[in-house]
Amino acid sequence: MVRELAEKTTIDVLLQEKRVFHPSKDMVNSSNVKKWMDEHGIKTYDELLERAKDIEWFWGEVPKEVVEWYEPPKKVLEWNEPYAKWYLGAKYNIVHDAVDKHVKTWRKNKLAFIWEGEPGEVRKLTYFDLYKQVNRLANALKALGIGKGDVVGIYLPMVLELPISMLACAKIGAIHSVVFSGFSAGGLQQRLQDCEAKVLITCDGLYRRGQVVPLKEQADEAIEKAPNVKKVIVSERTKYPISWTEGRDLWWHEFVDKQSPKCETERLDANDILYILYTSGTTGKPKGVVHAHGGYAVGTALTVKWVFDIKDEDIWWCSADIGWVTGHSYIVYAPLILGATSVMYEGAPDHPQPDRWWEIGEKYGVTIFYTAPTAIRMHMRYGEKWVYKHDLSSLRLLGTVGEAINPEAWMWYHKHVGKERCPIMDTWWQTETGSFVISPLPITPLKPGSATRPLPGFSAGVFDEKGNVVKEGGGDLYLPNPWPAMLRGLYKAPERYKTTYWSRLPHMYLAGDKVRKDEDGYFWIQGRADDILKVAGHRIGNYEVESALVSHPKVAEAVVIGKPHPIKGESIVAFVVLKEGLKPSDELRKELREHVAKEMGKIARPSEVWFVKDVPKTRSGKIMRRLVRAKVLGEKLGDISTLKNPEAIDDITYAV
Ligand code: ATP
Ligand code: MG
């Protein structure tokens, strides 16, 4: 039973009362996962988890739920640590599932995407439209000499040409590497060179907060120092004036549109490479994560079918940018494999007003909405009045990814967006994992702030430094068994692949996150392994102190770091962003310190609290603690190319 919510909830109340949210009977009984369990004579979720421990059985059984092979696999898994091959012997191409197969069914004229530009234009693309556009671009790429194994760089904003480009590459066996359009020339150049792209697909510019951001200009500058790029296909989005290099640059509307709308899909091996994608760079130099067709298709499509329970009638909206793995897996590949209709929005979530997202949700009758804690906190800061301007009654499921969600933000999302009806799927995963790993299903009782338990077929566990299993308590997150959507390595960096993930404890994938397991076996992600404060012999997650601060009604965001202290080891320094219209004061500073002490114990009371306008974040929206720490300690900032708001770092100076 969902209880009446108090006006102000605190982490204390939530956790001490051990509040658990149970899904409704209807939700459980109509769910995709329940149907599968019934078909397999499995009665409870625990039984499903138990059965799925036989990973070769489980992952051998589920592909028929989601994919169609050209030729079926002869073997489910070959594990040559640290390299896995899945579905050996299968002939496959993910584009067959994402596009081709639908054109032969009633879904041919179903909408694959409903796209809305920031200025308000709407484009609707059916599966048949998508099929023809993908084929045209695939033929264009072939005409440029691109074929199996060649790398194509894609530097596009949230326009339909982005999924079309990815699918066109995959169709002919080329490898795509998408670079988030928020990167400037330097970030793009570094990635284009690292992945050795031969062709780049970009556009003239993009719309952001009512302004045109020139993109081709950045691309030109990047390619000057990345001579491996020989041809550039330019899509027209804004008509912003651009410079042109004859012999290298080609207009999409001239060169691509004249190609044939028919193109054979390359029959690949299920283990051929699909894409390279660079991680967010929260912890250091970005890593070129490699994913392959077959296992990735099965892993992403099954997880979204079960976790988000997508059915043909749903309108799915994942608000991530396709430039990150969330968009790759859960805007492009998995929803298309399932034949779903997705909403795709180009612009800023608060433009022209803070209710833009809620307006879109109402307009298209979105039923499942998936976003990030950073976005939820932003909307909390604007206030729930913006949500209530719109009818969001079509929603039935919500989700989050990217960081641990503060219980306070969870409750806000649950109460004001989901109207206490919609379960929240808190999905833990990484660029490297390709698909969700730890996440509830719509049949799972939820605890705000916990991603619950590893999904069936995944072996995530908590281990101490010596490699002992932690049944209850804190430790490092590891994945002892391989899984289908797992990375196949780091591009051109086999040593880094081994040392980063496979060298701490033997035979296990090190995720790099700290986690706590409670008495019910629920996982509470505490943040990155290197984001742990050591205060007077205690280990406290920076995230936990931040969460305590965010649970104060006046606080919108917070970042916390440790500063060396001669006696305590580290003292806690907090930077706090207040909610709209509130003024900093010494009293408030005191109040916040006491609030943390009350929530978490005196040991966690920050020694210093500073008020700032914004906290530094990665372009993927994660708080960049390492930069705040470096700034406070007067150390070198290092690579800041993944930073979204460099001015926030300057702000830290004034505060100190
Ligand atoms: P880099 O590896 O370059 O530092 P990154 O780790 O930020 O970048 P991603 O792969 O986009 O790049 O992010 C994965 C990380 O995001 C996870 O390791 C975890 O720290 C965090 N994360 C993602 N989802 C969740 C979640 N639901 N709960 C808690 N943390 C999450
Ligand atoms: Mg990472």
XYZ file of C-alpha atoms and ligand atoms in Angstrom, residues 279-283 287 429-432 501 509 511-513 528 622, ligand 2:
18
model
C 32.309 6.768 -21.806
C 31.281 10.030 -20.154
C 34.743 10.675 -18.747
C 33.572 11.290 -15.193
C 36.599 9.522 -13.770
C 37.336 4.904 -22.856
C 24.228 0.134 -15.669
C 27.163 1.568 -17.615
C 28.387 2.235 -21.127
C 30.376 -0.951 -20.639
C 38.041 -4.078 -15.321
C 34.390 -7.562 -13.847
C 32.345 -1.963 -12.061
C 34.164 0.809 -10.194
C 31.167 1.699 -8.012
C 32.150 5.804 -7.588
C 26.767 13.692 -13.712
Mg 32.401 4.556 -15.880
